[in-house]
Every structure is written in structure tokens, then in C-alpha cells.
Short mmCIF file of C-alpha atoms in Angstrom, two decimals:
data_model
loop_
_atom_site.label_atom_id
_atom_site.label_comp_id
_atom_site.label_asym_id
_atom_site.label_seq_id
_atom_site.Cartn_x
_atom_site.Cartn_y
_atom_site.Cartn_z
CA MET A 1 41.69 9.48 71.15
CA VAL A 2 41.97 5.79 70.24
CA ASN A 3 39.96 6.32 67.03
CA VAL A 4 41.96 9.25 65.69
CA CYS A 5 44.09 7.18 63.31
CA LYS A 6 41.56 4.41 62.68
CA ALA A 7 41.31 3.65 58.95
CA ASP A 8 37.59 2.86 58.93
CA GLU A 9 35.06 4.17 56.40
CA LEU A 10 34.60 7.48 58.21
CA GLY A 11 38.32 8.00 58.66
CA VAL A 12 38.98 7.38 54.97
CA GLU A 13 36.16 9.74 53.96
CA ILE A 14 37.53 12.51 56.17
CA VAL A 15 41.07 12.06 54.82
CA HIS A 16 39.91 12.00 51.19
CA ILE A 17 38.20 15.35 51.69
CA ALA A 18 40.63 16.92 54.14
CA LEU A 19 43.97 16.08 52.53
CA PRO A 20 43.40 17.84 49.18
CA THR A 21 41.83 20.76 51.02
CA LEU A 22 44.80 20.92 53.36
CA LEU A 23 47.24 20.90 50.45
CA ALA A 24 45.28 23.61 48.64
CA LEU A 25 45.18 25.75 51.78
CA VAL A 26 48.91 25.25 52.28
CA ALA A 27 49.66 26.16 48.66
CA ASP A 28 48.20 29.66 48.88
CA PRO A 29 49.90 30.77 52.14
CA ALA A 30 53.09 29.12 50.89
CA ALA A 31 52.92 31.32 47.79
CA SER A 32 52.29 34.33 50.05
CA LEU A 33 55.30 33.37 52.17
CA ILE A 34 57.44 33.22 49.04
CA ASP A 35 56.07 36.63 48.04
CA THR A 36 56.99 37.89 51.49
CA ALA A 37 60.49 36.44 51.19
CA PHE A 38 61.04 38.10 47.80
CA VAL A 39 59.71 41.46 48.99
CA GLY A 40 61.73 41.21 52.21
CA HIS A 41 64.94 41.30 50.19
CA ILE A 42 63.90 44.60 48.58
CA GLY A 43 63.84 46.31 51.98
CA PRO A 44 62.08 46.48 55.37
CA VAL A 45 59.90 49.44 54.30
CA GLU A 46 58.59 47.54 51.27
CA LEU A 47 58.06 44.42 53.40
CA ALA A 48 56.06 46.44 55.93
CA ALA A 49 54.08 48.17 53.13
CA VAL A 50 53.15 44.88 51.50
CA GLY A 51 52.29 43.45 54.93
CA ILE A 52 49.84 46.22 55.78
CA SER A 53 48.32 46.04 52.27
CA ILE A 54 47.80 42.29 52.52
CA ALA A 55 46.19 42.77 55.94
CA VAL A 56 43.76 45.30 54.43
CA PHE A 57 43.02 43.14 51.38
CA ASN A 58 42.43 40.07 53.53
CA GLN A 59 40.20 41.99 55.92
CA VAL A 60 37.96 43.24 53.12
CA SER A 61 38.05 39.91 51.26
CA LYS A 62 37.21 37.77 54.27
CA ILE A 63 34.12 39.86 54.92
CA ALA A 64 32.72 38.34 51.75
CA ILE A 65 34.74 35.14 51.29
CA PHE A 66 34.07 33.19 54.47
CA PRO A 67 30.29 33.72 54.54
CA LEU A 68 30.05 32.92 50.83
CA VAL A 69 32.23 29.79 50.90
CA SER A 70 30.83 28.42 54.17
CA ILE A 71 27.19 28.86 53.18
CA THR A 72 27.82 27.52 49.69
CA THR A 73 29.46 24.36 51.04
CA SER A 74 26.59 23.64 53.43
CA PHE A 75 23.81 24.46 50.96
CA VAL A 76 25.35 22.46 48.11
CA ALA A 77 26.01 19.47 50.39
CA GLU A 78 22.39 19.57 51.58
CA GLU A 79 20.98 19.92 48.05
CA ASP A 80 23.23 17.18 46.72
CA THR A 81 22.02 14.88 49.52
CA THR A 82 18.28 15.62 49.48
CA GLU A 83 17.77 16.41 45.78
CA PRO A 84 15.68 13.57 44.32
CA LEU A 85 17.31 11.48 41.61
CA SER A 86 16.48 12.64 38.08
CA THR A 87 13.73 10.63 36.44
CA LYS A 88 14.52 8.24 33.64
CA GLU A 89 13.14 10.71 31.09
CA GLN A 90 15.41 13.47 32.41
CA VAL A 91 18.44 11.18 32.24
CA TYR A 92 17.56 10.21 28.67
CA GLU A 93 17.13 13.86 27.73
CA GLU A 94 20.63 14.68 29.01
CA PHE A 95 22.14 11.96 26.85
CA GLU A 96 20.08 12.86 23.79
CA ASN A 97 21.66 16.32 23.91
CA ALA A 98 25.18 14.88 23.93
CA ASN A 99 27.24 14.42 20.78
CA SER A 100 27.87 10.72 21.35
CA VAL A 101 24.36 9.91 22.54
CA ASN A 102 23.81 6.72 20.55
CA LYS A 103 26.73 4.75 21.94
CA GLU A 104 26.21 6.02 25.47
CA MET A 105 22.51 5.19 25.42
CA GLU A 106 23.15 1.62 24.31
CA VAL A 107 25.36 1.10 27.33
CA LEU A 108 23.42 3.10 29.91
CA LYS A 109 19.76 2.50 29.03
CA PRO A 110 19.65 -1.00 30.56
CA LEU A 111 21.20 0.41 33.72
CA VAL A 112 18.69 3.25 33.95
CA ASP A 113 15.75 0.95 33.17
CA SER A 114 16.83 -1.43 35.91
CA MET A 115 17.04 1.24 38.58
CA PRO A 116 14.45 0.81 41.36
CA SER A 117 12.08 3.67 42.07
CA SER A 118 13.62 4.11 45.51
CA ILE A 119 17.40 4.39 45.52
CA THR A 120 19.68 4.81 48.50
CA ASN A 121 21.88 7.85 48.87
CA ASP A 122 25.02 5.85 48.10
CA SER A 123 23.52 4.35 44.94
CA ARG A 124 22.29 7.75 43.85
CA GLU A 125 25.82 9.12 44.07
CA MET A 126 27.06 6.35 41.74
CA VAL A 127 24.46 7.14 39.09
CA LYS A 128 25.49 10.83 38.90
CA LEU A 129 27.68 10.38 35.87
CA GLU A 130 30.17 13.05 34.89
CA HIS A 131 28.48 13.97 31.62
CA VAL A 132 25.05 14.33 33.26
CA ARG A 133 25.28 17.84 34.65
CA ARG A 134 23.64 18.40 38.02
CA ARG A 135 21.03 21.03 38.72
CA ILE A 136 22.18 22.72 41.94
CA PRO A 137 20.58 26.19 42.37
CA SER A 138 23.00 27.07 45.19
CA ALA A 139 25.94 26.78 42.79
CA SER A 140 24.51 29.37 40.41
CA SER A 141 23.53 31.58 43.35
CA ALA A 142 27.08 31.48 44.74
CA LEU A 143 28.63 32.46 41.40
CA VAL A 144 26.28 35.41 40.95
CA ILE A 145 26.89 36.71 44.46
CA GLY A 146 30.64 36.11 44.25
CA SER A 147 30.98 38.03 40.99
CA VAL A 148 29.01 41.02 42.26
CA LEU A 149 30.90 41.16 45.55
CA GLY A 150 34.23 40.91 43.74
CA VAL A 151 33.51 43.96 41.58
CA ILE A 152 32.30 45.92 44.62
CA GLN A 153 35.47 45.03 46.52
CA THR A 154 37.70 46.18 43.65
CA LEU A 155 35.98 49.56 43.39
CA PHE A 156 36.01 50.02 47.16
CA LEU A 157 39.73 49.30 47.54
CA ILE A 158 40.73 51.47 44.59
CA PHE A 159 38.80 54.56 45.67
CA ALA A 160 39.29 54.17 49.43
CA ALA A 161 42.94 53.07 49.52
CA ASN A 162 44.30 56.25 51.14
CA PRO A 163 41.78 56.61 53.99
CA ILE A 164 41.97 52.87 54.73
CA LEU A 165 45.76 52.94 54.96
CA ASN A 166 45.62 56.08 57.11
CA TYR A 167 43.25 54.27 59.45
CA MET A 168 45.72 51.38 59.59
CA GLY A 169 48.38 53.74 60.90
CA VAL A 170 50.13 54.60 57.61
CA ASP A 171 49.85 58.41 57.52
CA SER A 172 50.85 60.79 54.74
CA ASN A 173 54.37 61.18 56.15
CA SER A 174 55.07 57.46 56.36
CA PRO A 175 57.52 55.98 53.83
CA MET A 176 55.16 52.98 53.67
CA LEU A 177 52.25 54.96 52.16
CA ARG A 178 53.26 55.07 48.49
CA PRO A 179 54.33 51.40 48.10
CA ALA A 180 51.39 50.23 50.25
CA ARG A 181 48.86 52.18 48.15
CA GLN A 182 50.46 50.96 44.92
CA TYR A 183 50.41 47.30 45.97
CA LEU A 184 46.88 47.46 47.40
CA THR A 185 45.42 49.15 44.30
CA LEU A 186 46.96 46.65 41.90
CA ARG A 187 46.09 43.61 44.00
CA SER A 188 42.47 44.79 44.28
CA LEU A 189 42.08 44.18 40.54
CA GLY A 190 42.16 40.47 41.31
CA ALA A 191 39.28 40.63 43.80
CA PRO A 192 36.57 39.45 41.34
CA ALA A 193 38.67 36.39 40.50
CA VAL A 194 39.39 35.69 44.16
CA LEU A 195 35.73 35.74 45.21
CA LEU A 196 34.52 33.87 42.15
CA SER A 197 37.11 31.11 42.53
CA LEU A 198 36.42 30.71 46.23
CA ALA A 199 32.67 30.55 45.59
CA MET A 200 33.36 27.70 43.18
CA GLN A 201 35.61 26.03 45.75
CA GLY A 202 32.62 26.11 48.11
CA VAL A 203 30.56 24.30 45.47
CA PHE A 204 33.19 21.60 44.94
CA ARG A 205 33.52 21.17 48.71
CA GLY A 206 29.77 20.65 48.92
CA PHE A 207 30.19 17.81 46.40
CA LYS A 208 33.01 16.48 48.63
CA ASP A 209 35.37 17.06 45.70
CA THR A 210 38.42 18.84 47.05
CA LYS A 211 40.88 17.56 44.47
CA THR A 212 39.74 19.89 41.67
CA PRO A 213 40.31 23.07 43.73
CA LEU A 214 43.70 21.67 44.74
CA TYR A 215 44.83 21.20 41.14
CA ALA A 216 43.64 24.66 40.15
CA THR A 217 45.34 26.27 43.15
CA ILE A 218 48.64 24.52 42.49
CA VAL A 219 48.66 25.66 38.87
CA GLY A 220 47.81 29.26 39.80
CA ASP A 221 50.28 29.50 42.67
CA THR A 222 53.06 27.94 40.58
CA VAL A 223 52.52 30.62 37.96
CA ASN A 224 52.62 33.23 40.74
CA ILE A 225 55.94 31.91 42.08
CA ILE A 226 57.47 31.79 38.58
CA LEU A 227 56.32 35.32 37.73
CA ASP A 228 57.49 36.86 41.02
CA PRO A 229 61.26 36.94 40.39
CA ILE A 230 60.78 37.67 36.70
CA LEU A 231 58.57 40.72 37.24
CA MET A 232 60.19 41.93 40.48
CA PHE A 233 63.90 41.56 39.68
CA VAL A 234 64.41 40.78 35.99
CA LEU A 235 61.99 43.46 34.82
CA HIS A 236 62.75 45.65 37.88
CA MET A 237 59.06 46.16 38.76
CA GLY A 238 59.55 45.67 42.52
CA ILE A 239 56.40 45.25 44.56
CA THR A 240 54.34 46.20 41.49
CA GLY A 241 55.55 42.97 39.90
CA ALA A 242 54.56 41.00 43.01
CA ALA A 243 51.02 42.40 42.84
CA ILE A 244 50.67 41.73 39.10
CA ALA A 245 51.92 38.15 39.48
CA HIS A 246 49.34 37.52 42.19
CA VAL A 247 46.47 38.95 40.12
CA ILE A 248 47.37 36.85 37.07
CA SER A 249 47.48 33.69 39.17
CA GLN A 250 44.05 34.36 40.68
CA TYR A 251 42.37 34.80 37.30
CA LEU A 252 44.00 31.60 36.07
CA ILE A 253 42.63 29.68 39.08
CA SER A 254 39.17 31.11 38.49
CA LEU A 255 39.12 30.12 34.81
CA ILE A 256 40.24 26.56 35.55
CA LEU A 257 37.54 26.09 38.21
CA LEU A 258 34.81 27.59 36.03
CA TRP A 259 35.73 25.27 33.17
CA ARG A 260 35.60 22.23 35.44
CA LEU A 261 32.42 23.25 37.25
CA ASN A 262 30.53 23.91 34.02
CA LYS A 263 31.16 20.28 33.05
CA GLN A 264 29.45 19.03 36.22
CA VAL A 265 26.74 21.58 36.96
CA ASP A 266 24.17 23.20 34.68
CA LEU A 267 24.92 26.76 35.81
CA LEU A 268 22.36 28.41 33.52
CA THR A 269 19.35 26.21 34.33
CA PRO A 270 17.98 27.92 37.49
CA GLY A 271 15.72 30.90 36.91
CA ILE A 272 15.60 33.91 39.19
CA LYS A 273 12.99 32.21 41.38
CA ASP A 274 15.17 29.11 41.76
CA LEU A 275 18.21 31.02 42.99
CA ARG A 276 18.60 30.92 46.77
CA ILE A 277 19.62 34.56 47.01
CA GLY A 278 17.36 35.23 50.02
CA GLN A 279 18.76 32.32 52.04
CA PHE A 280 22.31 33.25 51.08
CA LEU A 281 21.77 36.82 52.25
CA LYS A 282 20.03 35.82 55.50
CA ASN A 283 22.64 33.32 56.63
CA GLY A 284 25.39 35.33 54.99
CA GLY A 285 24.39 38.28 57.12
CA MET A 286 24.95 36.17 60.22
CA LEU A 287 28.37 35.01 59.09
CA LEU A 288 29.19 38.51 57.89
CA VAL A 289 28.88 39.73 61.46
CA ARG A 290 31.07 36.87 62.61
CA VAL A 291 33.77 37.43 60.01
CA ILE A 292 33.90 41.17 60.62
CA ALA A 293 34.36 40.53 64.34
CA ALA A 294 37.04 37.86 63.80
CA THR A 295 39.09 39.59 61.11
CA PHE A 296 38.81 42.96 62.84
CA CYS A 297 40.83 41.53 65.73
CA VAL A 298 43.65 40.39 63.43
CA THR A 299 43.54 43.62 61.42
CA LEU A 300 43.58 45.68 64.61
CA ALA A 301 46.65 43.72 65.71
CA ALA A 302 48.34 44.59 62.39
CA SER A 303 47.35 48.23 62.81
CA LEU A 304 48.78 48.36 66.34
CA ALA A 305 52.01 46.80 65.05
CA ALA A 306 52.19 49.38 62.23
CA ARG A 307 51.78 52.22 64.73
CA GLN A 308 54.93 50.97 66.45
CA GLY A 309 56.93 51.52 63.26
CA SER A 310 58.03 49.73 60.10
CA THR A 311 60.32 47.36 62.02
CA SER A 312 57.51 46.11 64.23
CA MET A 313 55.14 45.82 61.26
CA ALA A 314 57.70 43.92 59.19
CA ALA A 315 58.25 41.41 62.02
CA PHE A 316 54.52 41.11 62.64
CA GLN A 317 53.90 40.42 58.93
CA VAL A 318 56.38 37.54 58.87
CA CYS A 319 55.04 36.06 62.13
CA LEU A 320 51.42 36.45 61.04
CA GLN A 321 51.99 34.75 57.68
CA ILE A 322 53.67 31.78 59.38
CA TRP A 323 51.00 31.66 62.11
CA LEU A 324 48.12 31.67 59.62
CA ALA A 325 49.81 29.30 57.17
CA ALA A 326 50.31 26.72 59.94
CA SER A 327 46.95 27.25 61.64
CA LEU A 328 44.98 27.04 58.42
CA LEU A 329 46.14 23.47 57.93
CA ALA A 330 43.32 22.59 60.30
CA ASP A 331 40.86 24.08 57.81
CA GLY A 332 41.23 20.90 55.78
CA LEU A 333 39.67 18.99 58.66
CA ALA A 334 37.11 21.77 59.13
CA VAL A 335 35.99 21.49 55.50
CA ALA A 336 35.75 17.71 55.71
CA GLY A 337 33.74 17.96 58.92
CA GLN A 338 31.42 20.59 57.46
CA ALA A 339 30.68 18.68 54.24
CA ILE A 340 30.08 15.34 55.98
CA LEU A 341 28.05 16.87 58.82
CA ALA A 342 25.85 18.90 56.45
CA SER A 343 24.94 15.70 54.60
CA ALA A 344 24.43 13.76 57.85
CA PHE A 345 22.21 16.47 59.35
CA ALA A 346 20.16 16.58 56.11
CA ARG A 347 19.56 12.82 56.46
CA LYS A 348 19.03 13.17 60.24
CA ASP A 349 21.77 10.58 60.72
CA HIS A 350 22.70 11.62 64.26
CA SER A 351 25.05 8.70 64.87
CA LYS A 352 27.22 9.83 61.97
CA VAL A 353 26.98 13.43 63.18
CA VAL A 354 28.44 12.46 66.56
CA ALA A 355 31.09 10.18 65.08
CA THR A 356 32.21 12.80 62.54
CA ALA A 357 32.40 15.68 65.02
CA SER A 358 34.34 13.56 67.51
CA ARG A 359 36.80 12.29 64.90
CA VAL A 360 37.65 15.63 63.28
CA LEU A 361 38.19 17.27 66.68
CA GLN A 362 40.53 14.46 67.75
CA MET A 363 42.44 14.83 64.49
CA ALA A 364 42.65 18.61 65.00
CA LEU A 365 44.24 18.22 68.42
CA VAL A 366 46.84 15.76 67.12
CA LEU A 367 47.58 18.01 64.13
CA GLY A 368 48.03 21.01 66.42
CA ILE A 369 50.50 19.18 68.66
CA VAL A 370 52.54 18.01 65.66
CA LEU A 371 52.63 21.53 64.21
CA SER A 372 53.71 22.94 67.55
CA VAL A 373 56.70 20.61 67.71
CA ILE A 374 57.71 21.20 64.09
CA LEU A 375 57.48 25.00 64.29
CA THR A 376 59.45 25.13 67.54
CA VAL A 377 62.36 23.39 65.84
CA VAL A 378 62.17 24.89 62.33
CA LEU A 379 61.55 28.55 63.07
CA LYS A 380 64.77 28.94 65.05
CA PHE A 381 66.69 28.48 61.81
CA ALA A 382 64.23 29.74 59.16
CA SER A 383 63.76 33.38 60.17
CA ARG A 384 66.57 34.65 57.95
CA LEU A 385 64.72 33.42 54.87
CA PHE A 386 62.42 36.42 55.23
CA THR A 387 64.75 39.27 56.12
CA ASP A 388 68.36 40.17 56.95
CA ASP A 389 67.45 43.12 59.17
CA ILE A 390 68.76 42.49 62.70
CA ASN A 391 66.01 44.46 64.45
CA VAL A 392 63.26 42.67 62.54
CA LEU A 393 64.86 39.30 63.29
CA HIS A 394 64.93 40.13 67.01
CA LEU A 395 61.20 40.84 67.09
CA ILE A 396 60.47 37.71 65.06
CA SER A 397 62.33 35.66 67.68
CA LEU A 398 59.97 37.10 70.33
CA GLY A 399 56.93 36.04 68.32
CA ILE A 400 58.09 32.49 67.56
CA PRO A 401 57.05 30.96 70.95
CA PHE A 402 53.49 32.25 70.49
CA ILE A 403 53.32 30.95 66.91
CA ALA A 404 54.41 27.47 67.98
CA VAL A 405 52.64 26.99 71.32
CA THR A 406 49.21 28.16 70.13
CA GLN A 407 48.91 25.61 67.31
CA PRO A 408 46.75 23.02 69.20
CA VAL A 409 44.35 25.76 70.32
CA ASN A 410 44.21 27.26 66.82
CA ALA A 411 43.54 23.88 65.20
CA LEU A 412 40.62 23.18 67.54
CA ALA A 413 39.19 26.68 66.97
CA PHE A 414 39.16 26.28 63.18
CA VAL A 415 37.65 22.80 63.28
CA PHE A 416 34.93 23.90 65.71
CA ASP A 417 33.99 26.51 63.10
CA GLY A 418 33.59 23.79 60.47
CA VAL A 419 31.54 21.66 62.84
CA ASN A 420 29.15 24.52 63.58
CA TYR A 421 28.83 25.41 59.89
CA GLY A 422 28.07 21.78 59.07
CA ALA A 423 25.22 22.01 61.57
CA SER A 424 24.09 25.28 59.88
CA ASP A 425 24.48 26.90 63.30
CA PHE A 426 25.27 30.27 61.75
CA ALA A 427 23.50 32.43 64.34
CA TYR A 428 25.43 31.00 67.29
CA SER A 429 28.69 31.31 65.35
CA ALA A 430 27.98 35.00 64.78
CA TYR A 431 26.85 35.99 68.27
CA SER A 432 29.57 34.03 70.09
CA MET A 433 32.29 35.55 67.90
CA VAL A 434 31.07 39.08 68.65
CA LEU A 435 31.44 38.37 72.37
CA VAL A 436 34.92 36.87 71.83
CA ALA A 437 35.96 39.86 69.71
CA LEU A 438 34.88 42.41 72.31
CA VAL A 439 37.04 40.77 74.97
CA SER A 440 39.96 40.33 72.55
CA ILE A 441 39.87 43.94 71.32
CA LEU A 442 40.10 45.16 74.89
CA CYS A 443 43.07 42.84 75.46
CA LEU A 444 44.79 44.09 72.31
CA PHE A 445 44.62 47.74 73.35
CA LEU A 446 45.69 47.08 76.94
CA LEU A 447 48.48 44.60 76.23
CA SER A 448 49.93 46.35 73.18
CA SER A 449 50.26 49.61 75.11
CA SER A 450 51.89 47.92 78.09
CA HIS A 451 53.97 45.17 76.44
CA GLY A 452 54.34 46.30 72.83
CA PHE A 453 54.99 43.61 70.20
CA VAL A 454 54.80 40.75 72.73
CA GLY A 455 51.54 42.13 74.14
CA ILE A 456 49.94 41.93 70.69
CA TRP A 457 50.74 38.23 70.46
CA VAL A 458 49.51 37.54 73.98
CA ALA A 459 46.19 39.16 73.02
CA LEU A 460 45.95 37.06 69.83
CA THR A 461 46.55 33.93 71.92
CA ILE A 462 43.64 34.92 74.18
CA PHE A 463 41.52 35.52 71.08
CA MET A 464 42.06 32.01 69.69
CA SER A 465 41.60 30.39 73.12
CA LEU A 466 38.21 32.05 73.55
CA ARG A 467 37.15 30.88 70.09
CA THR A 468 37.91 27.30 71.12
CA VAL A 469 35.96 27.68 74.37
CA VAL A 470 32.75 28.94 72.71
CA GLY A 471 33.00 26.18 70.07
CA PHE A 472 33.15 23.51 72.75
CA TRP A 473 30.39 25.17 74.79
CA ARG A 474 27.71 24.70 72.10
CA ILE A 475 28.26 20.97 71.76
CA GLY A 476 29.02 20.42 75.43
CA THR A 477 25.73 21.97 76.54
CA GLY A 478 23.72 20.12 73.89
CA THR A 479 21.88 23.21 72.68
CA GLY A 480 20.73 24.38 69.24
CA PRO A 481 21.18 21.72 66.53
CA TRP A 482 22.99 19.57 69.12
CA SER A 483 19.91 19.23 71.34
CA PHE A 484 19.55 15.61 70.20
CA LEU A 485 22.56 14.81 72.42
CA ARG A 486 20.36 15.34 75.51
CA GLU A 487 17.62 13.00 74.31
#
């Protein structure tokens, strides 16, 4: 633990990647929390309806998002590390196609001519100038797959809204059905933008550039927050306005990222044969299994809460949003670990692999402890920001201890995911999560039936604890990509 705050080269690199990612990840749940607060003042039924709709949307989205983003980050980081430097002729050709080629060539030609035939990785990074667009086939592959999956998700949610909501416990007699269907259908129109923007975030993460996604997310979420009260209360659109505001913000984020990415990467260069569709689908299939298993547990928990009534679902929605918003802060460290580890594994730099994994896990534990303390203090006074309903507030008070105490475990679980993805250990991640999910699903059914709302949160605590255990087991036993630890 002595190295956790050490400001050496590795520590600075992790912070430079993790901090913007952390802020971007905070921005989106923060916007969702503000949405929840606005909707909560319309009424508990609407709050519960939006909660169940968001749970459905997130379940379907995560099936595609996490495999796509995780694989894209690893593949792009590997390609950016191992891709040979463009030849002098290729560099000249890029500049000859630019509008201001003459002046740029006068300055840069001596530099290019003086470059040695063998250049270190660090030097190669310096020569990748902004106006020389990179050729990264994985970037184009991610955008193609993200766009297709986004359209499929929209069509699926629109045409299957009723049966999905019925499965989630919202039957035809429930007052939640109409507002839940309305919100889910409208929000599904933003699915193509969501998947496309997150695919591009995976590309930027692979380049170790997490500032660009942060700026785009802040702009989009700010627009969402501004539009919420205008559409919901000024124009009296209710939860329809909340859904429309969210969709507009997602398309804005996507357009900003596409504009920025097109300046850095030649997205049209790869032909069909150059696209890594096969590798995306193979490894994506592994992570697809993992994501389905993981998100099914959370969605099942939401479904069990909905079956207990709108009051239970409303309280669960508030607790879940806070729980995820706090826990996902560790994803900033997970992204930093994944990007650095993917590059280190590609170079077979095992010393940096060990140092990076150790450092990000130490940071995760410290972050979790800090979050636990902060949430314990803050949530006692912040619950009324989300609802005025006494019964909902009572259930929220029962969930607060679980939200706060589980933060160190949650942080380690998320960072272990990033470590395994950085090692491209997708198969282990999938199989271990299936085992964890089977145990957790059993706990959810047993504990929810015997202890109600509290039982659901006990089961979710078990779920996250098991995820941490299987993450540690892989490295601790020195198996798979970590076999070099036993040599």
C-alpha cells in the first residue's frame, strides 16, 4: 500500500487516464440521478415506471456495450502499440494531401529524414502528429458493429416493450405499465447513438485519450440537464420530456466524438478484409455471456423489487442509481489499468504488467474506503432530494448501509475486470461470471422471498463479493496470461 499515492511515472500515467474517465463516468450517472430527482417529484408511480424502464434499457444496452467497449479498448491499444511506424513515403503522402502541405513539409521533412529506421515505442508516439490520421482497423470495425447493434436494439425495444415489461413484473393492470412503456419506447430511439458513442469511447481509451470522451459527455449531459425541466415542467411533457432530453443528449455526444475521431483516424481506409469483425465476434461472444450473466442479476433484483410494488421499486431505483454511480467511479481505474496492461502485454513487458496491476488494485481499495465513508455521512441527509414519499424514504434508509459498506468490494470487483480485459483474458471473465451469477441468482430468490427489500440488497452484496474473489483467484493462482508469475 506504500506505493498507492506515489507520483512516479506509472502513477502519473494511471491518473492521466483514470481521472478524465472517472469524471466522464460520474457525469452520466449524475445526469441520471438528476433525471430521477425530477421524475420523483412527479410521483412515486412515475419514478417506479422510469426506474423499471431504465433497468430494461440498461440490461439490453449492456449486452452490447460492455463487450464492444472492452474489446475495442484492448484491440486498439494493442494495434497502436505494435503497429509499425509509417514509412517516410507514407508520412509525406499524408502531408501532400493536406491544404497547408508546403509550410508543414518545410518544417517536418528534416525531422522525418532524421528518424532512425528503428524507433522506440515512446518516440513513435511523439511522431504521431495530430494531422497524420492513424490507420487502426479495430476503430472502423467497432463503429460498424456499434451502429448495427444500435439499430437492432432500437427495433427490439420498440416492438417488444410490452412483453419485456410484463416479464419485469409490470402487468397489464399495473399503473406503471403505460408510463414505463412510453419512456422505454422513446428512450430506445437513442440506442444507436449510445452504442456508437461508446464504441468511439473505446477507441479513444485504446489511445489512452480519455479527455475527449469527457468533454463530449459533459456537453451532452449538460444539455440533458438543461432540457429536463424545460420539457418536463415548462412544456408539461412529464416523463416524455425526460426521455426526449436524454435522446437528444446522446446524439450530441455521438456527433462530437465522431467529429474528433475522424480527425485522428482514417475510418474509411480499411477494406472488408482489414476489418477485425471475426475477432470482435469471437471475443465479443465471450464477453456477451459474461455481461448477460452480470446484468441479469441486477435486472432480476429490479424485477423482484417491482413485484413487491411501486413503493419498493421506487426505493430500489434510487438506491441502485446511487450504488452504481458511486461504484462506477472505480471504472476510471479499470480503464487505465486495461489500456496500460494491453500495451504492456503486447510488448511482453511483464514488469510493467505486475506494477500496473498492483497499483490500480491498491488505488481501488483506497477509493472504495473513501467512498464508503462519504456515502455513510451524506446519504443520511440526501434521501429527500429524490422523493417526499415517507414509505419510499423508509425503504431507502434500509438500503443505505448496503450502498455504503459495499464500496471497497465493488471498487475491487470493477478494477479486476479491467485488469483481466487488459490481459485479454476474456474466456475466464465469461466462465467465472456465469458461476458467480448462478450462485447470486439463487441468493436473490431465497433472500428476497424471506427478507424482502433488505434480502435483495444482501444478495447483491454477495454478488459483488464473489466477483472480487474470482478476480483475485486468476492472478493469485498464476494461471492463464498470468502464468509468467510462476516462472
